[in-house]
Amino acid sequence: MAIHNIIEAPDPRLKTISKPVETFDDALKTLVEDMFETMYAANGIGLAAIQIGLPLRLLVIDLQPEDMDAEPEECHSHGGHKHFHRPLKKEPRVFVNPEILDPSEELHSFQEGCLSVPDIYADVERPSACRVRWQDLEGNTHEEDMTDMMAVCIQHEMDHLEGILFIDHLSRLKRNMALKKLEKARKAA
Ligand code: GNR
Ligand code: NI
């Protein structure tokens, strides 16, 4: 297992159109394990292969909902204030060669972020639901209707496969502001 470096904008590799996965072997399984490890380490809920520099139509998602069957536990990371949290439930999902079949006409706006555009958040409007067809690690095909956060996340990840970032959905002014803020943060670091 290995944690990979996550590529950040404006790296031109993020504009690559990724290629279909054709070989369903052990190397693919290892790559997916590494993608989960990288995503969890970065506190993300999704990761596309191109974000670690591999132009493959492959993505992982784990929305990590709070586990409603577990008791809330005290959390100490809020400077003096008592804060309770349920532990997160792991729900890892792998999508190989995903396709969007019928996006809803209804749109929904959600504040998005991206591990490749750190500390920038902006509202993006997308179809509120869609049907997705994909392959699993054995190459078997599946289909499922996606709604809510899963619809937001899978459309965000599938944009990465086409070389598109969430900031590409913003006005040119807002996108340039976001890119300047990124550049400034990088110089300060
Ligand atoms: O971790 C992530 N959070 C997120 C929040 C709102 C909408 C989309 C996302 S995906 C993002 C991880 C990422 O960059 N995936 O490509
Ligand atoms: Ni992203």
XYZ file of C-alpha atoms and ligand atoms in Angstrom:
206
model
C 0.000 0.000 0.000
C 1.192 3.479 -0.758
C 0.002 7.053 -0.446
C 0.501 8.939 -3.705
C 1.083 12.630 -4.312
C -2.089 14.447 -5.401
C -1.588 16.696 -8.441
C -2.868 20.250 -8.031
C -4.144 22.897 -10.472
C -2.877 24.413 -12.711
C -0.880 21.224 -13.503
C -1.679 20.475 -17.199
C -1.962 16.723 -16.460
C -5.356 17.477 -14.850
C -6.617 18.438 -18.332
C -5.889 14.967 -19.772
C -8.766 12.900 -21.152
C -8.321 9.543 -19.390
C -8.267 6.223 -21.291
C -10.476 3.174 -20.613
C -9.177 0.479 -18.272
C -8.701 -2.671 -20.368
C -6.891 -5.037 -18.002
C -8.644 -6.286 -14.865
C -5.631 -7.733 -13.052
C -3.963 -7.639 -9.630
C -2.112 -4.441 -10.552
C -5.508 -2.722 -10.935
C -6.572 -3.970 -7.465
C -3.342 -2.657 -5.932
C -3.812 0.703 -7.660
C -7.357 0.954 -6.260
C -6.073 0.176 -2.718
C -3.502 2.952 -3.125
C -6.177 5.359 -4.364
C -8.328 4.675 -1.271
C -5.328 5.078 1.023
C -4.424 8.375 -0.699
C -8.028 9.630 -0.575
C -8.518 8.778 3.138
C -5.151 10.348 4.066
C -6.238 13.570 2.336
C -9.719 13.488 3.975
C -11.426 13.337 0.597
C -14.659 11.590 -0.361
C -13.598 10.757 -3.917
C -10.498 10.432 -6.100
C -9.973 9.973 -9.837
C -6.823 8.199 -11.089
C -5.625 11.302 -12.975
C -5.340 13.102 -9.613
C -2.376 10.812 -8.874
C -1.089 11.186 -12.443
C -2.605 8.073 -14.061
C -4.841 8.857 -17.061
C -7.225 5.903 -16.532
C -11.033 5.906 -16.425
C -11.036 4.787 -12.807
C -12.369 6.435 -9.670
C -13.016 5.644 -6.040
C -15.659 7.172 -3.759
C -16.367 6.820 -0.041
C -18.943 9.313 1.253
C -18.170 8.082 4.815
C -21.560 8.857 6.394
C -21.821 9.059 10.185
C -22.626 5.587 11.557
C -26.167 6.051 12.948
C -25.948 2.692 14.802
C -22.955 3.877 16.841
C -22.969 6.095 19.935
C -21.682 9.666 19.571
C -18.120 9.990 20.895
C -16.457 13.093 22.311
C -14.145 14.763 19.887
C -11.290 16.917 21.231
C -10.208 18.893 18.211
C -12.395 21.954 18.800
C -10.347 24.069 21.211
C -12.067 23.714 24.577
C -15.616 23.175 23.269
C -17.148 19.767 23.862
C -18.150 18.314 20.552
C -19.740 14.953 19.824
C -19.465 12.970 16.670
C -20.540 9.512 15.519
C -17.703 7.472 14.019
C -17.689 7.421 10.214
C -18.903 4.344 8.365
C -16.611 3.144 5.579
C -18.497 2.582 2.328
C -15.763 2.232 -0.317
C -17.008 2.158 -3.920
C -14.930 1.539 -7.053
C -16.048 2.637 -10.525
C -14.109 1.399 -13.567
C -14.989 2.905 -16.978
C -18.077 4.743 -15.620
C -20.668 6.306 -17.939
C -23.545 8.664 -17.138
C -26.739 7.404 -18.786
C -29.608 9.788 -18.143
C -28.945 12.913 -16.147
C -32.082 14.511 -14.667
C -33.317 17.785 -16.132
C -33.658 19.032 -12.585
C -30.476 20.755 -11.452
C -29.109 21.129 -7.946
C -26.445 23.477 -6.654
C -23.888 22.230 -4.125
C -20.765 23.762 -2.612
C -17.902 21.685 -4.009
C -14.236 21.349 -3.200
C -11.471 19.303 -4.815
C -8.267 17.705 -3.526
C -6.575 19.100 -6.663
C -7.827 22.639 -5.870
C -7.109 22.763 -2.114
C -9.003 25.137 0.212
C -11.198 26.567 -2.545
C -14.968 26.024 -2.351
C -17.693 27.175 -4.716
C -21.269 26.345 -5.672
C -21.623 24.192 -8.791
C -24.946 23.391 -10.482
C -25.360 19.848 -11.858
C -28.180 17.400 -12.661
C -29.597 16.363 -9.265
C -29.736 12.661 -10.241
C -28.273 10.364 -12.880
C -28.040 6.708 -13.822
C -24.461 5.373 -13.880
C -23.095 2.283 -15.648
C -19.656 1.046 -14.647
C -17.453 -2.021 -14.318
C -16.106 -3.526 -11.102
C -12.583 -4.872 -10.492
C -13.524 -8.170 -12.168
C -14.846 -6.413 -15.261
C -18.530 -7.118 -14.490
C -20.963 -4.356 -15.534
C -23.368 -2.651 -13.089
C -26.001 0.103 -13.281
C -27.467 2.214 -10.493
C -29.445 5.439 -10.059
C -27.464 8.007 -8.120
C -28.987 10.848 -6.091
C -27.986 13.379 -3.441
C -24.295 13.478 -2.485
C -23.440 10.386 -4.562
C -24.808 12.130 -7.689
C -22.742 15.247 -6.898
C -19.586 13.268 -6.190
C -19.711 10.885 -9.154
C -20.351 13.750 -11.600
C -17.409 15.673 -10.063
C -15.176 12.582 -10.401
C -16.342 11.835 -13.952
C -15.461 15.420 -14.914
C -11.851 14.579 -13.887
C -11.867 11.754 -16.494
C -12.596 14.431 -19.148
C -9.924 16.795 -17.828
C -12.491 19.098 -16.194
C -12.231 20.630 -12.693
C -15.163 22.063 -10.692
C -13.684 25.548 -11.127
C -14.171 25.111 -14.906
C -17.928 25.367 -14.203
C -17.480 28.862 -12.695
C -17.383 32.211 -14.509
C -13.957 33.131 -15.883
C -13.690 35.831 -13.195
C -14.397 33.410 -10.330
C -12.106 30.731 -11.822
C -9.243 33.221 -12.165
C -9.824 34.384 -8.561
C -9.636 30.764 -7.383
C -6.421 30.109 -9.374
C -4.805 33.311 -8.017
C -5.739 32.304 -4.449
C -4.159 28.858 -5.045
C -0.971 30.403 -6.427
C -0.769 32.800 -3.449
C -1.292 29.983 -0.922
C 1.411 27.920 -2.647
C 3.913 30.836 -2.509
C 3.151 31.362 1.204
C 3.770 27.667 1.954
O -13.267 15.406 -1.090
C -14.010 15.930 -1.927
N -15.129 16.572 -1.510
C -16.110 17.023 -2.372
C -17.049 17.902 -1.859
C -18.075 18.377 -2.673
C -18.151 17.961 -3.985
C -17.210 17.101 -4.510
C -16.196 16.628 -3.702
S -15.024 15.524 -4.356
C -13.645 15.895 -3.358
C -12.497 14.958 -3.649
C -12.004 15.198 -5.046
O -11.371 16.151 -5.389
N -12.337 14.309 -5.944
O -11.992 14.477 -7.213
Ni -11.812 16.622 -7.497
